[in-house]
Amino acid sequence: MIAEQQTRGRGRYDHLWFSSDKGVQLSIILRPHINAARIAKLVMVAGIAASRAISSYGLNAQIKWSNDLLINEKKVGGILTEVEMDGEVEGCVVGIGININVSRDEFPEEIKDFATSISEELGKTISQEEFTCRLLNEFEVIYNRFRAEAYEEIMEEWRDRCATIGRLVRIRTVGNTFEGEAVGVDRDGSLILELPNGSLVKVVSGECTHL
């Protein structure tokens, strides 16, 4: 499902997501019939696909744990996955939003310094339809690897594309805030932090800020 315009885009924790008719907003509906532990890998599939599609224009697109897409440390897109459970995952909606031809002046004032678009980074506009085709083609390729249970390959590529690993970060979770070095990502998608005292903490979900 592809929207030409989205009026109330939603990110994680019900944060509003800036949407423009100069971006690509789409939802992919899947019936994977997998256990809940593998949902994080579906987020990885979407992240890799989007990163590949953006990089195909000669840009260095990276993934910020767990669901943001960056170019030069600025957010160019995001991913949101919602699931329907009945013992196992019966249905899954993978939402992907990418800023394609949005100019800096069109971003809300509060995010101008932190957001970007493909056209801003390239210095020229591109076809939104062509980008969508590239994104869906990449998603199909990687999702087929997921269905073939090539999980180690998926995780290895995701780690290679992750901008968070090796960085000092601040993670806000429900009731806690952690600061430390992101030293890895576990098989379930959890971020592994090394705290200043040398101890390791595994964070399943939270808001991540690069320091």
One Martini backbone bead per residue (centre of mass of N, CA, C, O) as a GRO file, in nm:
protein
  211
    1MET     BB    1   0.094   0.038   0.026
    2ILE     BB    2   0.053   0.368  -0.123
    3ALA     BB    3   0.122   0.710  -0.039
    4GLU     BB    4   0.108   1.037  -0.152
    5GLN     BB    5  -0.039   1.113   0.126
    6GLN     BB    6   0.025   1.208   0.475
    7THR     BB    7  -0.134   1.336   0.770
    8ARG     BB    8  -0.057   1.102   1.019
    9GLY     BB    9   0.225   1.027   1.092
   10ARG     BB   10   0.383   0.739   1.262
   11GLY     BB   11   0.583   0.654   1.513
   12ARG     BB   12   0.731   0.579   1.769
   13TYR     BB   13   0.548   0.632   2.049
   14ASP     BB   14   0.346   0.824   1.877
   15HIS     BB   15   0.507   0.984   1.698
   16LEU     BB   16   0.530   1.223   1.480
   17TRP     BB   17   0.552   1.216   1.117
   18PHE     BB   18   0.693   1.363   0.868
   19SER     BB   19   0.500   1.444   0.573
   20SER     BB   20   0.522   1.419   0.208
   21ASP     BB   21   0.463   1.443  -0.139
   22LYS     BB   22   0.803   1.418  -0.154
   23GLY     BB   23   0.758   1.128  -0.063
   24VAL     BB   24   0.774   0.794   0.078
   25GLN     BB   25   0.476   0.599   0.161
   26LEU     BB   26   0.472   0.265   0.297
   27SER     BB   27   0.299  -0.059   0.308
   28ILE     BB   28   0.374  -0.394   0.416
   29ILE     BB   29   0.200  -0.696   0.383
   30LEU     BB   30   0.231  -0.977   0.603
   31ARG     BB   31   0.248  -1.364   0.629
   32PRO     BB   32   0.487  -1.532   0.807
   33HIS     BB   33   0.461  -1.733   1.041
   34ILE     BB   34   0.605  -1.645   1.323
   35ASN     BB   35   0.785  -1.580   1.579
   36ALA     BB   36   0.844  -1.308   1.781
   37ALA     BB   37   1.167  -1.323   1.774
   38ARG     BB   38   1.167  -1.240   1.444
   39ILE     BB   39   1.078  -0.942   1.409
   40ALA     BB   40   1.349  -0.787   1.412
   41LYS     BB   41   1.432  -0.901   1.129
   42LEU     BB   42   1.221  -0.739   0.969
   43VAL     BB   43   1.340  -0.465   1.033
   44MET     BB   44   1.608  -0.532   0.896
   45VAL     BB   45   1.503  -0.577   0.614
   46ALA     BB   46   1.398  -0.286   0.577
   47GLY     BB   47   1.665  -0.139   0.634
   48ILE     BB   48   1.831  -0.263   0.408
   49ALA     BB   49   1.651  -0.189   0.169
   50ALA     BB   50   1.660   0.120   0.211
   51SER     BB   51   1.967   0.152   0.212
   52ARG     BB   52   2.012   0.040  -0.071
   53ALA     BB   53   1.833   0.234  -0.231
   54ILE     BB   54   1.985   0.492  -0.150
   55SER     BB   55   2.278   0.391  -0.233
   56SER     BB   56   2.211   0.372  -0.548
   57TYR     BB   57   2.276   0.706  -0.555
   58GLY     BB   58   2.563   0.742  -0.391
   59LEU     BB   59   2.486   0.703  -0.092
   60ASN     BB   60   2.539   0.698   0.269
   61ALA     BB   61   2.343   0.472   0.410
   62GLN     BB   62   2.212   0.442   0.744
   63ILE     BB   63   2.158   0.278   1.058
   64LYS     BB   64   1.958   0.350   1.337
   65TRP     BB   65   1.891   0.246   1.622
   66SER     BB   66   1.627   0.060   1.503
   67ASN     BB   67   1.453   0.271   1.269
   68ASP     BB   68   1.666   0.456   1.129
   69LEU     BB   69   1.760   0.681   0.859
   70LEU     BB   70   2.084   0.784   0.734
   71ILE     BB   71   2.252   1.098   0.631
   72ASN     BB   72   2.494   1.246   0.773
   73GLU     BB   73   2.327   1.218   1.058
   74LYS     BB   74   2.054   1.237   0.905
   75LYS     BB   75   1.718   1.210   0.872
   76VAL     BB   76   1.543   1.021   0.597
   77GLY     BB   77   1.404   0.787   0.778
   78GLY     BB   78   1.158   0.517   0.853
   79ILE     BB   79   1.042   0.246   1.077
   80LEU     BB   80   0.731   0.047   1.111
   81THR     BB   81   0.615  -0.225   1.318
   82GLU     BB   82   0.322  -0.434   1.301
   83VAL     BB   83   0.134  -0.683   1.490
   84GLU     BB   84  -0.030  -1.008   1.472
   85MET     BB   85  -0.141  -1.215   1.739
   86ASP     BB   86  -0.153  -1.605   1.773
   87GLY     BB   87   0.119  -1.713   1.921
   88GLU     BB   88   0.185  -1.612   1.642
   89VAL     BB   89   0.263  -1.448   1.358
   90GLU     BB   90   0.009  -1.354   1.135
   91GLY     BB   91   0.072  -1.037   1.108
   92CYS     BB   92   0.238  -0.769   0.906
   93VAL     BB   93   0.339  -0.419   0.921
   94VAL     BB   94   0.552  -0.238   0.700
   95GLY     BB   95   0.673   0.083   0.755
   96ILE     BB   96   0.785   0.333   0.508
   97GLY     BB   97   0.981   0.643   0.529
   98ILE     BB   98   1.086   0.883   0.270
   99ASN     BB   99   1.289   1.146   0.184
  100ILE     BB  100   1.320   1.282  -0.133
  101ASN     BB  101   1.213   1.610  -0.237
  102VAL     BB  102   1.287   1.765   0.019
  103SER     BB  103   1.335   2.066   0.138
  104ARG     BB  104   1.461   2.240   0.394
  105ASP     BB  105   1.219   2.454   0.404
  106GLU     BB  106   0.991   2.215   0.446
  107PHE     BB  107   1.076   2.176   0.716
  108PRO     BB  108   1.034   2.188   1.022
  109GLU     BB  109   1.200   2.383   1.238
  110GLU     BB  110   1.262   2.150   1.462
  111ILE     BB  111   1.414   1.956   1.210
  112LYS     BB  112   1.617   2.089   1.008
  113ASP     BB  113   1.899   1.991   1.155
  114PHE     BB  114   1.802   1.656   1.141
  115ALA     BB  115   1.706   1.662   0.843
  116THR     BB  116   1.655   1.490   0.524
  117SER     BB  117   1.723   1.427   0.172
  118ILE     BB  118   1.803   1.308  -0.124
  119SER     BB  119   1.810   1.581  -0.278
  120GLU     BB  120   1.990   1.734  -0.079
  121GLU     BB  121   2.237   1.536  -0.116
  122LEU     BB  122   2.248   1.550  -0.443
  123GLY     BB  123   2.124   1.827  -0.583
  124LYS     BB  124   1.862   1.660  -0.679
  125THR     BB  125   1.606   1.521  -0.828
  126ILE     BB  126   1.383   1.239  -0.814
  127SER     BB  127   1.212   0.955  -0.872
  128GLN     BB  128   0.969   0.818  -0.681
  129GLU     BB  129   0.898   0.567  -0.847
  130GLU     BB  130   1.183   0.455  -0.876
  131PHE     BB  131   1.243   0.426  -0.578
  132THR     BB  132   1.014   0.232  -0.511
  133CYS     BB  133   1.116   0.003  -0.691
  134ARG     BB  134   1.387  -0.035  -0.552
  135LEU     BB  135   1.278  -0.097  -0.271
  136LEU     BB  136   1.096  -0.344  -0.342
  137ASN     BB  137   1.318  -0.516  -0.468
  138GLU     BB  138   1.496  -0.532  -0.215
  139PHE     BB  139   1.287  -0.652  -0.027
  140GLU     BB  140   1.240  -0.916  -0.179
  141VAL     BB  141   1.525  -1.027  -0.161
  142ILE     BB  142   1.550  -1.022   0.157
  143TYR     BB  143   1.288  -1.173   0.228
  144ASN     BB  144   1.378  -1.438   0.094
  145ARG     BB  145   1.608  -1.480   0.296
  146PHE     BB  146   1.427  -1.493   0.542
  147ARG     BB  147   1.258  -1.743   0.446
  148ALA     BB  148   1.543  -1.909   0.428
  149GLU     BB  149   1.698  -1.848   0.704
  150ALA     BB  150   1.929  -1.604   0.657
  151TYR     BB  151   2.011  -1.457   0.936
  152GLU     BB  152   2.319  -1.404   0.938
  153GLU     BB  153   2.330  -1.234   0.682
  154ILE     BB  154   2.140  -1.013   0.777
  155MET     BB  155   2.296  -0.928   1.032
  156GLU     BB  156   2.563  -0.857   0.896
  157GLU     BB  157   2.454  -0.629   0.716
  158TRP     BB  158   2.326  -0.458   0.935
  159ARG     BB  159   2.585  -0.402   1.093
  160ASP     BB  160   2.737  -0.265   0.855
  161ARG     BB  161   2.491  -0.032   0.842
  162CYS     BB  162   2.545   0.059   1.132
  163ALA     BB  163   2.586   0.369   1.318
  164THR     BB  164   2.586   0.276   1.632
  165ILE     BB  165   2.814   0.100   1.630
  166GLY     BB  166   3.071   0.248   1.834
  167ARG     BB  167   2.892   0.443   1.990
  168LEU     BB  168   2.789   0.699   2.174
  169VAL     BB  169   2.498   0.667   2.390
  170ARG     BB  170   2.144   0.733   2.442
  171ILE     BB  171   1.896   0.553   2.640
  172ARG     BB  172   1.542   0.553   2.639
  173THR     BB  173   1.328   0.414   2.868
  174VAL     BB  174   1.108   0.276   3.070
  175GLY     BB  175   1.253   0.428   3.358
  176ASN     BB  176   1.527   0.466   3.177
  177THR     BB  177   1.883   0.567   3.151
  178PHE     BB  178   2.147   0.523   2.908
  179GLU     BB  179   2.512   0.532   2.900
  180GLY     BB  180   2.723   0.441   2.615
  181GLU     BB  181   2.857   0.179   2.432
  182ALA     BB  182   2.794   0.044   2.128
  183VAL     BB  183   2.888  -0.309   2.074
  184GLY     BB  184   2.599  -0.435   1.981
  185VAL     BB  185   2.383  -0.697   1.835
  186ASP     BB  186   2.149  -0.906   1.886
  187ARG     BB  187   1.944  -1.153   1.758
  188ASP     BB  188   1.680  -0.976   1.871
  189GLY     BB  189   1.789  -0.657   1.834
  190SER     BB  190   1.946  -0.586   2.067
  191LEU     BB  191   2.122  -0.355   2.249
  192ILE     BB  192   2.468  -0.332   2.335
  193LEU     BB  193   2.597  -0.201   2.638
  194GLU     BB  194   2.873  -0.012   2.760
  195LEU     BB  195   2.944   0.097   3.052
  196PRO     BB  196   3.158   0.288   3.241
  197ASN     BB  197   3.196   0.020   3.443
  198GLY     BB  198   3.184  -0.235   3.213
  199SER     BB  199   2.906  -0.308   3.186
  200LEU     BB  200   2.631  -0.492   3.050
  201VAL     BB  201   2.353  -0.393   2.835
  202LYS     BB  202   2.025  -0.493   2.733
  203VAL     BB  203   1.827  -0.339   2.474
  204VAL     BB  204   1.518  -0.374   2.331
  205SER     BB  205   1.397  -0.073   2.382
  206GLY     BB  206   1.425   0.268   2.248
  207GLU     BB  207   1.572   0.585   2.263
  208CYS     BB  208   1.818   0.701   2.034
  209THR     BB  209   2.132   0.879   2.097
  210HIS     BB  210   2.385   1.038   1.954
  211LEU     BB  211   2.705   1.168   2.101
   0.00000   0.00000   0.00000
